[in-house]
Structure formats: C-alpha cells, structure tokens
CSV table of C-alpha atoms in Angstrom, one decimal:
chain,number,residue,atom,x,y,z
A,1,MET,CA,-4.9,-13.8,-31.3
A,2,GLN,CA,-6.6,-15.5,-34.0
A,3,ALA,CA,-9.5,-16.8,-32.4
A,4,ALA,CA,-9.9,-14.5,-29.5
A,5,VAL,CA,-10.8,-11.4,-32.2
A,6,ASP,CA,-13.2,-14.3,-33.8
A,7,SER,CA,-15.1,-14.9,-30.5
A,8,ALA,CA,-15.0,-11.1,-29.6
A,9,ARG,CA,-16.8,-10.1,-33.1
A,10,ARG,CA,-19.1,-13.3,-32.3
A,11,SER,CA,-20.7,-13.3,-28.0
A,12,GLY,CA,-19.1,-10.2,-27.3
A,13,SER,CA,-16.2,-12.4,-25.1
A,14,ARG,CA,-13.9,-10.3,-23.4
A,15,HIS,CA,-10.1,-10.9,-24.1
A,16,VAL,CA,-7.0,-8.9,-23.1
A,17,LEU,CA,-3.6,-9.1,-24.8
A,18,SER,CA,-0.6,-8.0,-22.7
A,19,TYR,CA,2.9,-7.7,-24.1
A,20,LEU,CA,5.2,-7.6,-21.4
A,21,ASP,CA,9.5,-7.0,-21.4
A,22,LEU,CA,11.9,-7.1,-19.1
A,23,ASP,CA,13.8,-3.9,-18.3
A,24,ARG,CA,18.3,-3.9,-17.9
A,25,PHE,CA,17.8,-7.7,-19.3
A,26,ARG,CA,20.6,-6.3,-21.9
A,27,VAL,CA,23.2,-5.6,-18.5
A,28,ILE,CA,22.4,-9.5,-16.6
A,29,ASN,CA,23.8,-10.2,-20.7
A,30,ASP,CA,25.9,-7.9,-21.1
A,31,THR,CA,28.2,-8.6,-17.7
A,32,ALA,CA,28.0,-12.2,-17.2
A,33,GLY,CA,26.7,-13.6,-20.0
A,34,HIS,CA,24.1,-15.0,-22.0
A,35,THR,CA,23.9,-18.1,-20.6
A,36,ALA,CA,23.3,-15.5,-17.1
A,37,GLY,CA,20.9,-14.5,-19.6
A,38,ASP,CA,19.2,-18.1,-20.5
A,39,GLU,CA,18.8,-19.1,-16.9
A,40,LEU,CA,16.9,-16.0,-15.4
A,41,LEU,CA,14.7,-16.7,-18.4
A,42,LYS,CA,13.6,-20.2,-17.3
A,43,GLN,CA,13.6,-18.0,-13.8
A,44,ILE,CA,11.1,-15.6,-14.9
A,45,ARG,CA,9.5,-18.8,-16.8
A,46,GLY,CA,8.7,-20.2,-13.3
A,47,VAL,CA,7.5,-16.9,-12.0
A,48,LEU,CA,5.1,-16.2,-14.4
A,49,THR,CA,3.6,-19.2,-14.3
A,50,GLY,CA,2.7,-19.7,-11.2
A,51,VAL,CA,0.6,-16.3,-11.6
A,52,PHE,CA,-2.1,-17.7,-14.5
A,53,ARG,CA,-4.7,-19.1,-15.3
A,54,GLU,CA,-4.4,-22.6,-16.7
A,55,SER,CA,-6.4,-22.0,-20.0
A,56,ASP,CA,-4.3,-19.2,-20.5
A,57,VAL,CA,-1.4,-18.5,-23.2
A,58,LEU,CA,1.7,-17.4,-21.8
A,59,ALA,CA,4.6,-17.7,-24.7
A,60,ARG,CA,8.2,-15.6,-25.3
A,61,VAL,CA,7.8,-13.5,-28.2
A,62,GLY,CA,11.0,-11.9,-28.3
A,63,GLY,CA,14.6,-11.9,-27.1
A,64,ASP,CA,13.1,-10.2,-23.9
A,65,GLU,CA,9.4,-10.3,-24.0
A,66,PHE,CA,6.5,-12.1,-23.8
A,67,ALA,CA,3.2,-12.2,-24.7
A,68,LEU,CA,-0.5,-13.4,-21.4
A,69,LEU,CA,-3.5,-14.2,-23.8
A,70,GLN,CA,-5.9,-14.3,-21.3
A,71,GLU,CA,-9.4,-15.5,-22.2
A,72,ASN,CA,-13.1,-14.6,-20.8
A,73,CYS,CA,-11.3,-12.3,-18.4
A,74,PRO,CA,-12.6,-8.9,-17.7
A,75,LEU,CA,-9.9,-5.9,-18.0
A,76,GLU,CA,-10.0,-4.9,-14.8
A,77,ARG,CA,-8.6,-8.8,-13.4
A,78,ALA,CA,-6.1,-8.6,-16.0
A,79,VAL,CA,-4.8,-5.0,-15.0
A,80,LEU,CA,-4.5,-6.9,-11.2
A,81,VAL,CA,-2.7,-9.9,-12.4
A,82,ALA,CA,-0.3,-7.7,-14.4
A,83,GLN,CA,0.2,-5.3,-11.0
A,84,SER,CA,0.4,-9.2,-9.4
A,85,VAL,CA,3.3,-9.9,-12.2
A,86,VAL,CA,5.1,-6.5,-11.6
A,87,GLY,CA,5.4,-7.3,-8.1
A,88,LEU,CA,6.9,-10.3,-7.8
A,89,LEU,CA,9.5,-9.8,-10.7
A,90,ARG,CA,10.4,-7.3,-8.8
A,91,ALA,CA,10.7,-9.0,-6.0
A,92,HIS,CA,12.5,-11.6,-7.7
A,93,ARG,CA,16.9,-11.5,-6.6
A,94,PHE,CA,18.9,-14.0,-9.7
A,95,ALA,CA,22.1,-14.4,-8.2
A,96,TRP,CA,25.2,-15.3,-10.3
A,97,GLY,CA,29.0,-15.5,-10.1
A,98,GLY,CA,28.2,-15.1,-6.5
A,99,ARG,CA,26.1,-11.6,-7.8
A,100,SER,CA,22.6,-10.6,-7.3
A,101,TYR,CA,20.7,-8.7,-10.2
A,102,GLN,CA,17.3,-7.1,-9.4
A,103,ILE,CA,15.1,-7.4,-12.1
A,104,SER,CA,11.6,-5.9,-13.0
A,105,ALA,CA,8.7,-5.5,-16.1
A,106,SER,CA,6.9,-3.4,-18.2
A,107,ILE,CA,3.6,-4.5,-19.2
A,108,GLY,CA,1.7,-3.0,-21.3
A,109,LEU,CA,-2.1,-4.5,-21.9
A,110,VAL,CA,-5.0,-4.2,-24.9
A,111,PRO,CA,-8.4,-5.4,-24.8
A,112,ILE,CA,-9.9,-7.3,-27.5
A,113,SER,CA,-13.1,-6.3,-28.6
A,114,ALA,CA,-16.3,-6.0,-31.2
A,115,GLU,CA,-13.7,-3.5,-32.0
A,116,THR,CA,-10.6,-5.2,-32.5
A,117,GLU,CA,-9.7,-5.3,-36.3
A,118,SER,CA,-7.0,-7.5,-36.4
A,119,THR,CA,-5.1,-10.0,-34.7
A,120,VAL,CA,-1.0,-7.6,-36.0
A,121,GLN,CA,-3.6,-4.2,-35.0
A,122,LEU,CA,-3.6,-6.1,-31.7
A,123,MET,CA,0.3,-6.8,-31.2
A,124,THR,CA,0.6,-3.2,-32.2
A,125,HIS,CA,-1.3,-2.1,-29.7
A,126,ALA,CA,-0.1,-4.1,-26.3
A,127,ASP,CA,4.1,-3.3,-28.2
A,128,VAL,CA,2.6,0.7,-28.0
A,129,ALA,CA,2.2,0.4,-24.4
A,130,CYS,CA,4.7,-1.2,-23.2
A,131,TYR,CA,6.5,1.5,-24.8
A,132,ALA,CA,4.2,3.8,-22.6
A,133,ALA,CA,4.8,1.5,-18.9
A,134,LYS,CA,9.1,2.1,-19.6
A,135,GLU,CA,8.4,6.1,-21.1
A,136,LEU,CA,6.9,6.9,-17.9
A,137,GLY,CA,8.7,4.9,-16.1
A,138,ARG,CA,9.9,1.4,-16.6
A,139,ASN,CA,8.2,-1.3,-13.3
A,140,ARG,CA,4.3,-0.8,-14.2
A,141,VAL,CA,1.5,-1.9,-16.1
A,142,HIS,CA,-0.6,0.9,-18.7
A,143,VAL,CA,-3.2,-0.2,-20.3
A,144,TYR,CA,-3.2,0.9,-23.9
A,145,GLN,CA,-5.1,4.1,-25.3
A,146,GLU,CA,-5.7,6.1,-28.7
A,147,ALA,CA,-3.4,9.1,-27.1
A,148,ASP,CA,-0.6,6.6,-27.1
A,149,LEU,CA,-0.4,6.5,-30.8
A,150,ASP,CA,0.7,10.0,-31.8
A,151,THR,CA,2.8,10.4,-29.1
A,152,LEU,CA,4.5,7.2,-29.6
A,153,ARG,CA,4.8,9.0,-34.0
A,154,ARG,CA,6.2,12.2,-32.0
A,155,HIS,CA,8.6,10.8,-30.0
A,156,HIS,CA,10.2,8.3,-32.8
A,157,GLU,CA,10.4,11.8,-35.0
A,158,ILE,CA,12.8,13.1,-32.5
A,159,ILE,CA,14.8,9.0,-31.3
A,160,GLY,CA,16.9,8.5,-34.2
A,161,ALA,CA,20.2,10.1,-35.0
A,162,ALA,CA,19.1,13.2,-37.2
A,163,GLY,CA,16.2,14.0,-34.7
A,164,LEU,CA,18.9,14.8,-32.2
A,165,ARG,CA,21.3,15.6,-33.8
A,166,ASP,CA,19.3,18.4,-35.2
A,167,ALA,CA,17.5,18.5,-31.0
A,168,LEU,CA,21.8,19.6,-30.9
A,169,ASP,CA,21.5,22.2,-33.9
A,170,GLN,CA,19.0,24.1,-33.0
A,171,GLY,CA,19.0,24.9,-29.1
A,172,MET,CA,16.1,21.7,-28.4
A,173,PHE,CA,17.1,21.1,-25.0
A,174,ARG,CA,16.8,22.6,-21.6
A,175,LEU,CA,17.8,21.9,-19.0
A,176,HIS,CA,16.0,20.8,-15.1
A,177,TYR,CA,17.1,21.3,-11.9
A,178,GLN,CA,15.9,19.3,-8.9
A,179,PRO,CA,16.2,20.3,-5.1
A,180,ILE,CA,18.3,18.2,-3.0
A,181,VAL,CA,17.9,18.9,0.2
A,182,ALA,CA,19.6,17.9,4.0
A,183,LEU,CA,17.3,15.3,6.2
A,184,ASP,CA,19.5,16.2,9.6
A,185,GLY,CA,17.2,18.6,10.5
A,186,GLN,CA,13.4,19.8,10.1
A,187,ASP,CA,14.3,22.7,7.4
A,188,PHE,CA,14.8,20.8,4.8
A,189,ARG,CA,17.7,22.7,3.6
A,190,ILE,CA,18.6,22.7,0.0
A,191,LEU,CA,22.5,22.4,-0.3
A,192,GLY,CA,22.1,21.5,-4.6
A,193,HIS,CA,20.3,19.9,-7.5
A,194,GLU,CA,20.6,17.4,-9.6
A,195,VAL,CA,21.0,18.2,-13.7
A,196,LEU,CA,18.4,17.0,-14.9
A,197,LEU,CA,17.6,16.2,-19.7
A,198,ARG,CA,15.1,17.4,-21.8
A,199,VAL,CA,13.9,17.5,-25.3
A,200,VAL,CA,11.7,20.0,-27.0
A,201,HIS,CA,9.5,18.5,-29.1
A,202,GLY,CA,6.2,20.0,-30.7
A,203,ARG,CA,3.9,22.3,-28.8
A,204,VAL,CA,0.8,21.2,-27.5
A,205,HIS,CA,-0.4,24.9,-26.6
A,206,PRO,CA,1.2,28.7,-27.7
A,207,ARG,CA,2.7,28.6,-25.0
A,208,ILE,CA,4.2,24.9,-24.5
A,209,ASP,CA,6.8,23.1,-24.8
A,210,GLU,CA,6.0,19.3,-25.5
A,211,LEU,CA,8.7,18.3,-23.4
A,212,VAL,CA,10.3,14.2,-23.8
A,213,LEU,CA,12.4,13.1,-21.0
A,214,PRO,CA,15.5,11.1,-21.6
A,215,ALA,CA,14.0,7.8,-20.9
A,216,VAL,CA,12.9,8.1,-24.2
A,217,PHE,CA,15.9,9.5,-26.1
A,218,ILE,CA,18.6,8.6,-24.3
A,219,PRO,CA,18.9,4.8,-25.5
A,220,ALA,CA,19.1,5.8,-29.3
A,221,ALA,CA,21.5,8.8,-28.0
A,222,GLU,CA,24.4,5.2,-27.6
A,223,ARG,CA,23.6,3.4,-29.9
A,224,TYR,CA,24.0,6.4,-32.1
A,225,GLY,CA,26.6,7.6,-30.3
A,226,LEU,CA,25.4,11.0,-29.3
A,227,MET,CA,25.7,10.8,-25.6
A,228,ALA,CA,29.5,12.0,-25.3
A,229,ALA,CA,28.4,15.7,-27.7
A,230,ILE,CA,25.1,15.7,-25.1
A,231,ASP,CA,27.4,15.2,-22.2
A,232,ARG,CA,29.3,18.2,-23.7
A,233,TRP,CA,26.5,20.4,-23.7
A,234,VAL,CA,24.1,19.2,-20.4
A,235,ILE,CA,28.4,20.7,-18.3
A,236,GLN,CA,29.0,23.7,-20.6
A,237,THR,CA,24.7,25.2,-19.7
A,238,ALA,CA,25.2,23.9,-16.1
A,239,LEU,CA,28.2,25.8,-15.3
A,240,GLN,CA,27.8,29.4,-17.7
A,241,ASP,CA,23.6,29.1,-16.0
A,242,HIS,CA,25.1,29.0,-12.0
A,243,ALA,CA,27.7,31.2,-13.6
A,244,ARG,CA,25.5,34.4,-15.2
A,245,GLY,CA,23.8,33.8,-11.5
A,246,ILE,CA,20.9,32.0,-12.8
A,247,GLY,CA,19.5,30.2,-9.4
A,248,ARG,CA,21.2,30.2,-5.9
A,249,THR,CA,24.9,30.4,-5.9
A,250,ASP,CA,25.4,29.4,-3.0
A,251,THR,CA,24.7,25.1,-3.4
A,252,SER,CA,26.6,22.7,-5.6
A,253,LEU,CA,24.9,21.1,-9.0
A,254,ALA,CA,25.3,17.6,-9.5
A,255,ILE,CA,25.5,16.4,-13.0
A,256,ASN,CA,25.3,13.3,-14.5
A,257,VAL,CA,28.2,11.6,-17.4
A,258,SER,CA,27.1,8.8,-19.9
A,259,GLY,CA,28.7,5.2,-19.3
A,260,ASN,CA,29.9,6.6,-23.3
A,261,SER,CA,31.2,9.3,-21.9
A,262,LEU,CA,33.3,7.2,-19.6
A,263,SER,CA,36.1,7.0,-22.6
A,264,ASP,CA,36.6,10.0,-23.6
A,265,ASP,CA,39.1,10.7,-24.5
A,266,GLY,CA,39.1,13.8,-24.2
A,267,LEU,CA,36.4,14.7,-20.9
A,268,LEU,CA,38.5,16.0,-18.5
A,269,ASP,CA,40.1,18.6,-20.6
A,270,PHE,CA,36.6,19.5,-22.1
A,271,ILE,CA,35.0,20.2,-18.4
A,272,GLU,CA,38.9,22.0,-17.1
A,273,GLN,CA,38.2,25.1,-19.8
A,274,GLN,CA,34.6,25.4,-19.2
A,275,PHE,CA,35.8,25.1,-15.2
A,276,ALA,CA,38.3,28.1,-16.6
A,277,ALA,CA,36.2,29.8,-18.8
A,278,THR,CA,32.6,29.9,-16.3
A,279,GLY,CA,35.1,30.6,-12.7
A,280,PHE,CA,32.2,28.4,-10.9
A,281,PRO,CA,34.1,25.9,-8.2
A,282,PRO,CA,35.6,22.6,-8.5
A,283,GLU,CA,34.4,21.8,-5.7
A,284,ARG,CA,30.9,22.9,-5.8
A,285,VAL,CA,30.1,20.1,-8.6
A,286,CYS,CA,29.2,16.7,-7.9
A,287,PHE,CA,29.7,14.2,-10.7
A,288,GLU,CA,27.4,11.0,-11.0
A,289,ILE,CA,27.7,7.5,-13.1
A,290,THR,CA,25.1,4.8,-12.7
A,291,GLU,CA,27.5,1.8,-10.8
A,292,THR,CA,26.3,0.1,-14.2
A,293,ALA,CA,28.1,2.3,-16.4
A,294,ALA,CA,31.3,2.8,-13.7
A,295,ILE,CA,31.4,-1.8,-13.7
A,296,GLN,CA,30.8,-2.3,-17.3
A,297,ASN,CA,34.0,1.1,-18.4
A,298,LEU,CA,35.6,0.6,-14.6
A,299,ARG,CA,39.7,1.0,-16.5
A,300,PRO,CA,38.7,4.5,-17.9
A,301,ALA,CA,35.9,5.6,-15.2
A,302,MET,CA,38.9,4.8,-12.6
A,303,ALA,CA,41.3,7.1,-14.4
A,304,LEU,CA,38.6,10.0,-14.8
A,305,LEU,CA,37.1,10.1,-11.7
A,306,THR,CA,40.5,10.6,-9.9
A,307,ALA,CA,41.8,13.0,-11.9
A,308,LEU,CA,38.0,14.6,-11.4
A,309,LYS,CA,38.2,14.6,-7.3
A,310,ARG,CA,42.3,16.1,-8.0
A,311,HIS,CA,40.3,18.3,-8.3
A,312,GLY,CA,38.1,18.3,-6.4
A,313,CYS,CA,35.3,17.5,-7.5
A,314,GLN,CA,32.7,15.4,-5.9
A,315,LEU,CA,31.6,12.0,-6.9
A,316,ALA,CA,28.5,10.1,-6.2
A,317,LEU,CA,26.9,6.0,-7.3
A,318,ASP,CA,23.8,7.1,-8.8
A,319,ASP,CA,21.2,4.2,-9.0
A,320,PHE,CA,23.1,2.0,-6.5
A,321,GLY,CA,21.2,-1.8,-6.4
A,322,SER,CA,19.8,-1.3,-9.4
A,323,GLY,CA,22.5,-2.8,-11.3
A,324,LEU,CA,25.5,-5.3,-10.1
A,325,SER,CA,26.1,-3.5,-6.1
A,326,SER,CA,29.5,-5.1,-6.3
A,327,PHE,CA,30.7,-4.6,-2.8
A,328,HIS,CA,34.5,-4.7,-4.4
A,329,TYR,CA,33.4,-2.1,-7.1
A,330,LEU,CA,32.2,0.0,-4.5
A,331,LYS,CA,35.6,0.0,-2.4
A,332,SER,CA,37.4,0.5,-5.4
A,333,LEU,CA,36.1,3.9,-6.6
A,334,PRO,CA,36.8,7.1,-5.5
A,335,ILE,CA,33.5,8.4,-4.8
A,336,ASP,CA,32.2,11.0,-2.3
A,337,HIS,CA,28.5,9.3,-2.0
A,338,LEU,CA,26.5,6.5,-2.7
A,339,LYS,CA,22.6,7.7,-4.1
A,340,ILE,CA,19.7,5.1,-3.8
A,341,ASP,CA,17.6,3.9,-6.6
A,342,GLY,CA,14.7,5.1,-6.0
A,343,SER,CA,12.5,1.6,-7.2
A,344,PHE,CA,13.6,1.5,-3.5
A,345,VAL,CA,12.9,4.8,-2.1
A,346,LYS,CA,9.4,5.0,-3.3
A,347,ASP,CA,7.7,1.6,-1.9
A,348,MET,CA,9.9,1.4,1.0
A,349,ARG,CA,6.7,2.4,2.9
A,350,GLU,CA,4.5,-0.1,2.0
A,351,SER,CA,6.9,-3.4,1.4
A,352,ALA,CA,9.3,-4.8,4.4
A,353,ARG,CA,12.8,-5.8,1.6
A,354,ASP,CA,12.6,-2.4,0.6
A,355,ASP,CA,12.7,-0.9,4.1
A,356,ALA,CA,15.1,-2.7,4.5
A,357,LEU,CA,17.4,-2.6,1.4
A,358,VAL,CA,17.4,1.3,1.6
A,359,ALA,CA,18.8,1.0,6.3
A,360,ALA,CA,21.5,-2.0,5.5
A,361,ILE,CA,22.3,0.5,1.6
A,362,ASN,CA,22.2,3.6,4.4
A,363,ASP,CA,24.3,2.0,6.6
A,364,MET,CA,26.5,0.0,4.2
A,365,GLY,CA,27.3,3.5,2.8
A,366,HIS,CA,28.1,4.8,6.2
A,367,ALA,CA,30.6,2.4,7.0
A,368,LEU,CA,32.4,3.4,4.1
A,369,GLY,CA,32.8,7.3,4.8
A,370,LEU,CA,30.0,7.6,2.5
A,371,ARG,CA,27.7,9.8,1.7
A,372,ILE,CA,23.8,9.2,1.7
A,373,VAL,CA,21.2,10.1,-0.7
A,374,ALA,CA,17.4,8.7,-0.7
A,375,GLU,CA,15.6,9.6,-4.7
A,376,TYR,CA,12.1,9.9,-5.4
A,377,VAL,CA,10.9,10.9,-1.8
A,378,SER,CA,7.5,11.2,-2.5
A,379,SER,CA,5.5,11.4,1.2
A,380,LYS,CA,5.8,13.3,4.7
A,381,ALA,CA,6.3,9.3,6.0
A,382,ILE,CA,9.0,8.3,3.7
A,383,VAL,CA,11.7,11.5,4.5
A,384,ASP,CA,10.4,10.5,8.5
A,385,ARG,CA,11.5,7.4,7.9
A,386,LEU,CA,14.2,8.2,6.0
A,387,CYS,CA,15.2,10.8,8.7
A,388,GLU,CA,14.5,7.5,11.0
A,389,LEU,CA,16.9,5.5,9.7
A,390,GLY,CA,19.7,8.6,9.6
A,391,VAL,CA,20.0,9.3,5.6
A,392,ASP,CA,22.4,12.1,4.5
A,393,TYR,CA,20.1,13.7,1.8
A,394,GLY,CA,16.3,14.0,0.0
A,395,GLN,CA,15.3,14.4,-3.8
A,396,GLY,CA,12.3,13.5,-4.8
A,397,PHE,CA,8.5,15.4,-6.1
A,398,PHE,CA,8.4,15.9,-2.0
A,399,PHE,CA,10.8,18.1,-1.6
A,400,GLY,CA,10.4,19.4,-5.5
A,401,LYS,CA,9.8,18.6,-9.3
A,402,PRO,CA,12.5,19.2,-11.9
A,403,ALA,CA,12.0,23.0,-13.1
A,404,PRO,CA,13.9,24.8,-15.1
A,405,TRP,CA,15.7,27.7,-13.4
A,406,LYS,CA,13.9,31.1,-13.5
A,407,THR,CA,15.9,34.4,-14.1
A,408,GLU,CA,15.8,36.0,-11.0
A,409,SER,CA,15.5,39.7,-11.2
C-alpha cells in the first residue's frame, strides 16, 4: 500500500484498495464449528484468486475479512471486478455435514490518488466503505465517499449500549409497516403488514428525522443484551397502534421475534398480557423468526412457538434459504408460513439459479402445507413470475415501502 501511495503521488498512477467482509460467517462458525469455517475460508480463497490479475495482491486481514490491492487499475474496472466477486460468492454453496450454506460478501472500495494522505487513512476509508455496503443491505459493492464518515460517526453514537438504552427511554424508536399482499388475483389484496423497526437520530431537516435502519443497531442490541426489551416494545406498540384504530383493522400483523428473545422466559406472559390489554385478536398476529435463530435456540423456540400456536397465533419462518435450510427442522417447527429470503427473489428474473431456488422452495413449502411469502418484490416482472409459480403472498417496494401509519381523520 505504501508503494502504491508513493507512486500515485509521484507519477499520478491510479490504484484501488478493496476491503471485503464475508456476511454471516459467524453463523457457520457457531453452528458447524471452526473447522467448517476454516474450510470455507480455503474455498473462498479459491474463488477469489481465480478473478484477479497475477499482479494484484490479496490478503486475509481478519477472521472473515480480506483486502485487495489493485495497482495501475482504474476505479471503474475495480468496481466491475468487485461486483463479479460478489456474484461468484453468492453463487457458491458451501456444503458441510450434510447441510448447505449460502454465503455473500460486502465490499468497500477506495481509490488511491495523489490526495491519499497515508496507508492508515486508506485502510480506514476502505473499512468505512465496507461498513456502508453492509448498512445498505449487504451483498453489494460501495465506493467510499466523504459523506460516509459523517454517517458512520452519527450511527456509532447510537449503536452503543448507552445509546440504545437512551433510544428506548427517550422514545426514539419508530414502527414502520410494509404491506403483504395476496398474489391469487389482479387486485393484490392487502392481507397484513410486517412491523419494521427504525431509530430516530438527529435531524437532517427541521421537520425531517434521520431514520437509522435495523442493520446498524440490531447487532449491537444483541451484543449488549437489549433485544428482549426492544422486542417487547415492538410487540406492545404495534398492538396498541392497531387497538387505537391506526391503519386497517381487518388486516394482520407480522411481528419479528429475535433469537435472543426466544430464551426470554417471561415473553409468553408478556404477549398474553398485551393481547388482554389491547383486545387484539391473537389469530391476526403472525410472529416471525429467522431459520437460523430457530435452529440455534431450538428447544426454547419450540416451546414458545407451540404456546403461541395454542393461542391461535400464526407463525412464520423468515429469511428461508439464507442460513441452514434444514428440512428436518422445517418439518419439526409448528409454522404456518415460509418467507423466501429476499436475496433470491430480487434477482430471480436475471438469475436462472435464483428462479429455480424460489420455485423449489415454493413447491417444497406447499408440499408441507405451508403458505409461501416472497420478500423484496420490486417489479411487475417478478410479480408475474411469482404468480406463475403459485407463490401465495408478496412483499416489497412494488406493493409499498415501509412507512408509519397515518391516523385517519
């Protein structure tokens, strides 16, 4: 890197540093063991080295982090290379112990120019760009911009334990709702809404709050043991909103429950109390858990889901296909709905593999008597294909972006 910085200053040469972070690598280490993680890293190296020039320098710089130095390389070419890497890793299926795992990566790029001050600054900017790629949804490429540093500083202020507790205490959390529609006709009836969490932080305009998305603060909330309190706030607030008549009263609510809360012994009593206090019908609530959270907390998950089922609640397995995808657990869990991970759905018109996976999950789910929900539905072409496959429900920007309810006048 120092040689690249020196040549950029001396002769105006163009170089690029890329910072790559594997998404959900910890899931494989935690569920399959570190031997599996080590084998995956070897396979990743094989995938990566087939993409780059012999003159490029690839290094592993952390547990699941890699850096790539491309000398005499225009930024435009580096972006294309990074996008190719993202696609190759996403297509790579890691098999271990009879299970198959999907992997993906977030990549941050920073050009090396005569204005580059030092290698320390270079690594910092590359890391910030990678963080921004993760914040924007993972599995993507992001080129460093000066505004990224300001965003990072603002977000770091609220993702510590104290900041999240203040957010709860000071009423900084907000609920947004995204419609879930039926795909069995042309009217796309709204059957329910998924409850999505945001945090207000600062103001970008006198009347506009800056909203921080869950990808930024949920990992910290889990690390500091705050998810149980946050989950309770979401459940209570969502039921109270609808009890006050905010939004359509004939639709259902889909509420996410984190893996941390599955081991919360008092959560079931709390949910029962909220049903009693608001009078909201339990049969119109669908509690969603991710497949990874369910399998990592199988015993408490089974106990909680079974109890909620007795109350008449609907249950959904979220992000199916992104983690363990074990048929055994899928058969064992008392679920009603299967939500196909949006990373498959959003690219299914451009990727035959994604299309085939969506079709296979849909067929398998129906064979098990489950209703299927496709996430990240963003275009009419995707809607038409989902209808053709017989997928039951759709959710995504095509039908509506997440937004707060507006009280009806």
